[in-house]
PDB file of C-alpha atoms in Angstrom:
ATOM      1  CA  MET A   1     -16.362  76.068 168.846  1.00  0.00           C
ATOM      2  CA  ALA A   2     -15.165  78.422 166.113  1.00  0.00           C
ATOM      3  CA  TRP A   3     -16.163  82.070 166.386  1.00  0.00           C
ATOM      4  CA  ILE A   4     -18.318  83.682 163.705  1.00  0.00           C
ATOM      5  CA  PRO A   5     -18.492  87.349 164.645  1.00  0.00           C
ATOM      6  CA  THR A   6     -21.689  89.315 164.292  1.00  0.00           C
ATOM      7  CA  TYR A   7     -21.601  92.405 162.124  1.00  0.00           C
ATOM      8  CA  ASP A   8     -21.319  94.614 165.225  1.00  0.00           C
ATOM      9  CA  GLU A   9     -18.508  92.501 166.674  1.00  0.00           C
ATOM     10  CA  ALA A  10     -16.678  92.633 163.344  1.00  0.00           C
ATOM     11  CA  LEU A  11     -17.133  96.407 163.163  1.00  0.00           C
ATOM     12  CA  THR A  12     -15.691  96.827 166.660  1.00  0.00           C
ATOM     13  CA  LEU A  13     -12.730  94.634 165.714  1.00  0.00           C
ATOM     14  CA  LEU A  14     -12.226  96.554 162.464  1.00  0.00           C
ATOM     15  CA  GLN A  15     -12.238  99.873 164.316  1.00  0.00           C
ATOM     16  CA  SER A  16      -9.650  98.589 166.789  1.00  0.00           C
ATOM     17  CA  TYR A  17      -7.178  98.057 163.926  1.00  0.00           C
ATOM     18  CA  ASN A  18      -8.246 100.828 161.525  1.00  0.00           C
ATOM     19  CA  GLN A  19      -8.768 104.528 162.172  1.00  0.00           C
ATOM     20  CA  GLU A  20      -8.381 106.010 158.689  1.00  0.00           C
ATOM     21  CA  PRO A  21     -11.812 107.117 157.423  1.00  0.00           C
ATOM     22  CA  PHE A  22     -10.961 105.833 153.944  1.00  0.00           C
ATOM     23  CA  HIS A  23     -10.181 102.313 155.181  1.00  0.00           C
ATOM     24  CA  LEU A  24     -13.311 102.199 157.325  1.00  0.00           C
ATOM     25  CA  ALA A  25     -15.455 103.435 154.442  1.00  0.00           C
ATOM     26  CA  HIS A  26     -13.902 100.928 152.037  1.00  0.00           C
ATOM     27  CA  ALA A  27     -14.583  98.075 154.469  1.00  0.00           C
ATOM     28  CA  ARG A  28     -18.234  99.117 154.796  1.00  0.00           C
ATOM     29  CA  THR A  29     -18.576  99.426 151.032  1.00  0.00           C
ATOM     30  CA  VAL A  30     -17.158  95.962 150.337  1.00  0.00           C
ATOM     31  CA  SER A  31     -19.305  94.582 153.150  1.00  0.00           C
ATOM     32  CA  GLY A  32     -22.429  96.136 151.646  1.00  0.00           C
ATOM     33  CA  VAL A  33     -21.632  94.844 148.171  1.00  0.00           C
ATOM     34  CA  LEU A  34     -21.031  91.325 149.470  1.00  0.00           C
ATOM     35  CA  ARG A  35     -24.318  91.460 151.388  1.00  0.00           C
ATOM     36  CA  ILE A  36     -26.187  92.343 148.185  1.00  0.00           C
ATOM     37  CA  PHE A  37     -24.492  89.585 146.172  1.00  0.00           C
ATOM     38  CA  ALA A  38     -25.245  87.066 148.948  1.00  0.00           C
ATOM     39  CA  ARG A  39     -28.971  87.785 148.661  1.00  0.00           C
ATOM     40  CA  GLU A  40     -28.891  86.208 145.219  1.00  0.00           C
ATOM     41  CA  MET A  41     -25.998  83.762 145.445  1.00  0.00           C
ATOM     42  CA  ASP A  42     -26.230  82.466 149.024  1.00  0.00           C
ATOM     43  CA  PRO A  43     -29.600  83.484 150.533  1.00  0.00           C
ATOM     44  CA  GLY A  44     -29.746  83.380 154.295  1.00  0.00           C
ATOM     45  CA  ARG A  45     -26.025  84.034 154.685  1.00  0.00           C
ATOM     46  CA  GLU A  46     -26.042  87.738 153.962  1.00  0.00           C
ATOM     47  CA  ASP A  47     -24.642  88.626 157.389  1.00  0.00           C
ATOM     48  CA  TYR A  48     -21.817  86.107 157.014  1.00  0.00           C
ATOM     49  CA  TRP A  49     -20.787  87.554 153.651  1.00  0.00           C
ATOM     50  CA  ALA A  50     -21.077  91.103 155.058  1.00  0.00           C
ATOM     51  CA  VAL A  51     -18.750  90.234 157.957  1.00  0.00           C
ATOM     52  CA  VAL A  52     -16.173  88.794 155.551  1.00  0.00           C
ATOM     53  CA  GLY A  53     -16.362  92.007 153.533  1.00  0.00           C
ATOM     54  CA  LEU A  54     -16.017  94.118 156.644  1.00  0.00           C
ATOM     55  CA  LEU A  55     -12.921  92.264 157.846  1.00  0.00           C
ATOM     56  CA  HIS A  56     -11.181  91.680 154.516  1.00  0.00           C
ATOM     57  CA  ASP A  57      -8.616  94.473 155.030  1.00  0.00           C
ATOM     58  CA  LEU A  58      -8.450  94.228 158.833  1.00  0.00           C
ATOM     59  CA  ASP A  59      -4.649  94.135 158.815  1.00  0.00           C
ATOM     60  CA  PHE A  60      -3.976  96.548 155.939  1.00  0.00           C
ATOM     61  CA  GLU A  61      -3.724  99.838 157.814  1.00  0.00           C
ATOM     62  CA  ARG A  62      -1.285  98.583 160.454  1.00  0.00           C
ATOM     63  CA  PHE A  63       0.546  95.931 158.432  1.00  0.00           C
ATOM     64  CA  PRO A  64       0.446  96.898 154.734  1.00  0.00           C
ATOM     65  CA  ASP A  65       3.610  94.926 153.967  1.00  0.00           C
ATOM     66  CA  ARG A  66       2.138  91.826 155.604  1.00  0.00           C
ATOM     67  CA  HIS A  67      -1.426  92.165 154.327  1.00  0.00           C
ATOM     68  CA  CYS A  68      -3.306  88.840 154.352  1.00  0.00           C
ATOM     69  CA  VAL A  69      -0.544  87.363 156.524  1.00  0.00           C
ATOM     70  CA  ALA A  70      -0.910  89.500 159.651  1.00  0.00           C
ATOM     71  CA  VAL A  71      -4.682  88.975 159.574  1.00  0.00           C
ATOM     72  CA  ARG A  72      -4.084  85.296 160.340  1.00  0.00           C
ATOM     73  CA  GLU A  73      -2.046  86.298 163.381  1.00  0.00           C
ATOM     74  CA  ILE A  74      -4.874  88.565 164.516  1.00  0.00           C
ATOM     75  CA  LEU A  75      -7.817  86.234 163.891  1.00  0.00           C
ATOM     76  CA  GLU A  76      -6.489  82.727 164.596  1.00  0.00           C
ATOM     77  CA  PRO A  77      -6.022  83.392 168.351  1.00  0.00           C
ATOM     78  CA  LEU A  78      -9.651  84.581 168.404  1.00  0.00           C
ATOM     79  CA  ASP A  79     -10.623  81.140 167.053  1.00  0.00           C
ATOM     80  CA  ILE A  80     -12.419  82.626 164.059  1.00  0.00           C
ATOM     81  CA  GLU A  81     -14.129  80.087 161.852  1.00  0.00           C
ATOM     82  CA  PRO A  82     -11.508  78.672 159.423  1.00  0.00           C
ATOM     83  CA  ALA A  83     -13.737  79.133 156.354  1.00  0.00           C
ATOM     84  CA  MET A  84     -14.252  82.797 157.220  1.00  0.00           C
ATOM     85  CA  LEU A  85     -10.525  83.330 157.698  1.00  0.00           C
ATOM     86  CA  ARG A  86      -9.787  81.567 154.421  1.00  0.00           C
ATOM     87  CA  ALA A  87     -12.270  83.806 152.596  1.00  0.00           C
ATOM     88  CA  ILE A  88     -10.698  86.930 154.096  1.00  0.00           C
ATOM     89  CA  VAL A  89      -7.183  85.814 153.179  1.00  0.00           C
ATOM     90  CA  SER A  90      -8.080  84.642 149.664  1.00  0.00           C
ATOM     91  CA  HIS A  91      -8.866  88.140 148.413  1.00  0.00           C
ATOM     92  CA  GLY A  92      -5.114  88.832 148.401  1.00  0.00           C
ATOM     93  CA  TRP A  93      -4.265  85.910 146.124  1.00  0.00           C
ATOM     94  CA  GLY A  94      -1.629  86.889 143.583  1.00  0.00           C
ATOM     95  CA  MET A  95      -1.023  90.265 145.232  1.00  0.00           C
ATOM     96  CA  THR A  96       0.156  89.300 148.715  1.00  0.00           C
ATOM     97  CA  GLN A  97       2.023  86.430 150.320  1.00  0.00           C
ATOM     98  CA  THR A  98      -1.069  84.240 150.534  1.00  0.00           C
ATOM     99  CA  ASP A  99      -1.485  81.063 148.518  1.00  0.00           C
ATOM    100  CA  ALA A 100      -5.229  80.824 149.205  1.00  0.00           C
ATOM    101  CA  ARG A 101      -6.760  81.062 145.728  1.00  0.00           C
ATOM    102  CA  PRO A 102     -10.420  82.138 145.688  1.00  0.00           C
ATOM    103  CA  GLU A 103     -12.483  78.973 145.196  1.00  0.00           C
ATOM    104  CA  HIS A 104     -15.949  79.546 146.668  1.00  0.00           C
ATOM    105  CA  GLU A 105     -18.453  82.007 145.212  1.00  0.00           C
ATOM    106  CA  MET A 106     -18.081  84.436 148.114  1.00  0.00           C
ATOM    107  CA  GLU A 107     -14.301  84.406 147.759  1.00  0.00           C
ATOM    108  CA  LYS A 108     -14.518  85.073 144.032  1.00  0.00           C
ATOM    109  CA  VAL A 109     -16.953  87.954 144.541  1.00  0.00           C
ATOM    110  CA  LEU A 110     -14.696  89.468 147.209  1.00  0.00           C
ATOM    111  CA  PHE A 111     -11.637  89.069 144.984  1.00  0.00           C
ATOM    112  CA  ALA A 112     -13.387  90.791 142.055  1.00  0.00           C
ATOM    113  CA  CYS A 113     -15.232  93.499 143.969  1.00  0.00           C
ATOM    114  CA  ASP A 114     -12.516  94.647 146.382  1.00  0.00           C
ATOM    115  CA  GLU A 115     -10.497  96.420 143.697  1.00  0.00           C
ATOM    116  CA  LEU A 116     -13.588  97.317 141.669  1.00  0.00           C
ATOM    117  CA  THR A 117     -15.341  99.146 144.525  1.00  0.00           C
ATOM    118  CA  GLY A 118     -12.156 101.165 144.976  1.00  0.00           C
ATOM    119  CA  LEU A 119     -12.196 102.145 141.307  1.00  0.00           C
ATOM    120  CA  ILE A 120     -15.892 103.022 141.431  1.00  0.00           C
ATOM    121  CA  GLY A 121     -15.414 105.012 144.629  1.00  0.00           C
ATOM    122  CA  ALA A 122     -12.557 107.006 143.082  1.00  0.00           C
ATOM    123  CA  ALA A 123     -14.655 107.764 140.007  1.00  0.00           C
ATOM    124  CA  VAL A 124     -17.712 108.736 142.042  1.00  0.00           C
ATOM    125  CA  ILE A 125     -15.887 111.328 144.140  1.00  0.00           C
ATOM    126  CA  MET A 126     -14.710 113.006 140.913  1.00  0.00           C
ATOM    127  CA  ARG A 127     -18.289 113.466 139.703  1.00  0.00           C
ATOM    128  CA  PRO A 128     -20.128 116.753 140.301  1.00  0.00           C
ATOM    129  CA  SER A 129     -22.893 114.859 142.125  1.00  0.00           C
ATOM    130  CA  LYS A 130     -20.413 112.824 144.238  1.00  0.00           C
ATOM    131  CA  SER A 131     -23.081 110.138 144.026  1.00  0.00           C
ATOM    132  CA  VAL A 132     -23.092 106.589 142.767  1.00  0.00           C
ATOM    133  CA  MET A 133     -26.791 107.019 141.931  1.00  0.00           C
ATOM    134  CA  ASP A 134     -26.048 108.604 138.544  1.00  0.00           C
ATOM    135  CA  PHE A 135     -22.938 106.533 137.837  1.00  0.00           C
ATOM    136  CA  THR A 136     -23.079 104.197 134.848  1.00  0.00           C
ATOM    137  CA  THR A 137     -21.213 101.241 133.451  1.00  0.00           C
ATOM    138  CA  LYS A 138     -20.299 103.398 130.443  1.00  0.00           C
ATOM    139  CA  SER A 139     -18.506 105.845 132.784  1.00  0.00           C
ATOM    140  CA  LEU A 140     -16.826 102.975 134.598  1.00  0.00           C
ATOM    141  CA  LYS A 141     -15.553 101.465 131.344  1.00  0.00           C
ATOM    142  CA  LYS A 142     -13.811 104.769 130.530  1.00  0.00           C
ATOM    143  CA  LYS A 143     -12.162 104.888 133.946  1.00  0.00           C
ATOM    144  CA  PHE A 144     -11.219 101.217 133.707  1.00  0.00           C
ATOM    145  CA  LYS A 145      -9.414 101.810 130.401  1.00  0.00           C
ATOM    146  CA  ASP A 146      -7.520 104.826 131.771  1.00  0.00           C
ATOM    147  CA  LYS A 147      -4.674 103.072 133.607  1.00  0.00           C
ATOM    148  CA  ARG A 148      -3.529 106.378 135.137  1.00  0.00           C
ATOM    149  CA  PHE A 149      -6.855 106.905 136.881  1.00  0.00           C
ATOM    150  CA  ALA A 150      -6.873 105.261 140.327  1.00  0.00           C
ATOM    151  CA  ALA A 151      -3.690 103.474 139.302  1.00  0.00           C
ATOM    152  CA  GLY A 152      -3.618 101.516 142.566  1.00  0.00           C
ATOM    153  CA  CYS A 153      -6.780  99.632 141.581  1.00  0.00           C
ATOM    154  CA  SER A 154      -5.605  96.556 139.699  1.00  0.00           C
ATOM    155  CA  ARG A 155      -7.465  96.107 136.439  1.00  0.00           C
ATOM    156  CA  ASP A 156      -5.868  92.663 136.111  1.00  0.00           C
ATOM    157  CA  VAL A 157      -7.362  91.529 139.432  1.00  0.00           C
ATOM    158  CA  ILE A 158     -10.782  92.876 138.460  1.00  0.00           C
ATOM    159  CA  SER A 159     -10.574  91.031 135.130  1.00  0.00           C
ATOM    160  CA  GLN A 160      -9.388  87.817 136.820  1.00  0.00           C
ATOM    161  CA  GLY A 161     -12.251  88.086 139.306  1.00  0.00           C
ATOM    162  CA  ALA A 162     -14.828  88.439 136.539  1.00  0.00           C
ATOM    163  CA  GLU A 163     -13.318  85.433 134.789  1.00  0.00           C
ATOM    164  CA  MET A 164     -13.394  83.371 138.000  1.00  0.00           C
ATOM    165  CA  LEU A 165     -17.090  84.169 138.331  1.00  0.00           C
ATOM    166  CA  GLY A 166     -17.732  83.300 134.672  1.00  0.00           C
ATOM    167  CA  TRP A 167     -18.928  86.844 133.945  1.00  0.00           C
ATOM    168  CA  GLU A 168     -17.982  89.368 131.313  1.00  0.00           C
ATOM    169  CA  LEU A 169     -16.594  92.633 132.696  1.00  0.00           C
ATOM    170  CA  PRO A 170     -19.749  94.648 131.869  1.00  0.00           C
ATOM    171  CA  GLU A 171     -21.827  92.222 133.948  1.00  0.00           C
ATOM    172  CA  LEU A 172     -19.481  92.585 136.918  1.00  0.00           C
ATOM    173  CA  PHE A 173     -19.556  96.367 136.476  1.00  0.00           C
ATOM    174  CA  ASP A 174     -23.372  96.492 136.216  1.00  0.00           C
ATOM    175  CA  ARG A 175     -23.927  94.259 139.211  1.00  0.00           C
ATOM    176  CA  THR A 176     -21.392  96.005 141.431  1.00  0.00           C
ATOM    177  CA  ILE A 177     -22.688  99.481 140.601  1.00  0.00           C
ATOM    178  CA  ALA A 178     -26.259  98.292 141.257  1.00  0.00           C
ATOM    179  CA  ALA A 179     -25.173  96.802 144.589  1.00  0.00           C
ATOM    180  CA  MET A 180     -23.547 100.076 145.616  1.00  0.00           C
ATOM    181  CA  GLN A 181     -26.610 102.028 144.506  1.00  0.00           C
ATOM    182  CA  SER A 182     -28.821  99.813 146.651  1.00  0.00           C
ATOM    183  CA  PHE A 183     -27.263 101.186 149.835  1.00  0.00           C
ATOM    184  CA  ALA A 184     -26.440 104.669 148.537  1.00  0.00           C
ATOM    185  CA  PRO A 185     -28.354 106.488 151.300  1.00  0.00           C
ATOM    186  CA  ASP A 186     -25.406 105.547 153.532  1.00  0.00           C
ATOM    187  CA  ARG A 187     -23.187 107.775 151.384  1.00  0.00           C
ATOM    188  CA  ASP A 188     -20.106 107.566 153.592  1.00  0.00           C
ATOM    189  CA  THR A 189     -19.762 103.884 152.710  1.00  0.00           C
ATOM    190  CA  PHE A 190     -18.242 104.642 149.337  1.00  0.00           C
ATOM    191  CA  GLN A 191     -16.740 108.093 149.588  1.00  0.00           C
ATOM    192  CA  ALA A 192     -13.194 108.889 150.605  1.00  0.00           C
TER     193      ALA A 192
END
């Protein structure tokens, strides 16, 4: 029977491959955002979506040149559920050596929000408050347009993700900021 890790099991696995505070925080942020989106888009599967978010960059710290490839080598021997592995791998479509295009809602949300949470996180730590609670879509739009700011966050991927979801960019921005604000008391989830 295929393995679907619990959140705690996924966190333990994540911590065995990642030690950088930034990578751990990013994984928790994406996990939290996916959990919030699941409440509306796939009720009852919030934990599943959160685990996918937590594990999406499992291989990145150790194998950056083989991101979304090495994760298969890590998770397949653990007999992880194929749909979960596919979702994890699909977030690298067009950027890594994976050919798994995001097809399901969860995969599209992960694809769109992975880069976007990084951009939001970078903008938030530059604010005097260092808080997402007073961060707005208007501020995000300015940072999005400034290609030099957080240059590693692909604006093209964020735009493609919004398009895949059938949303305009401001809707994706609004919903992602709101998701991050909903778990803001756990401030280390979105700060570097």
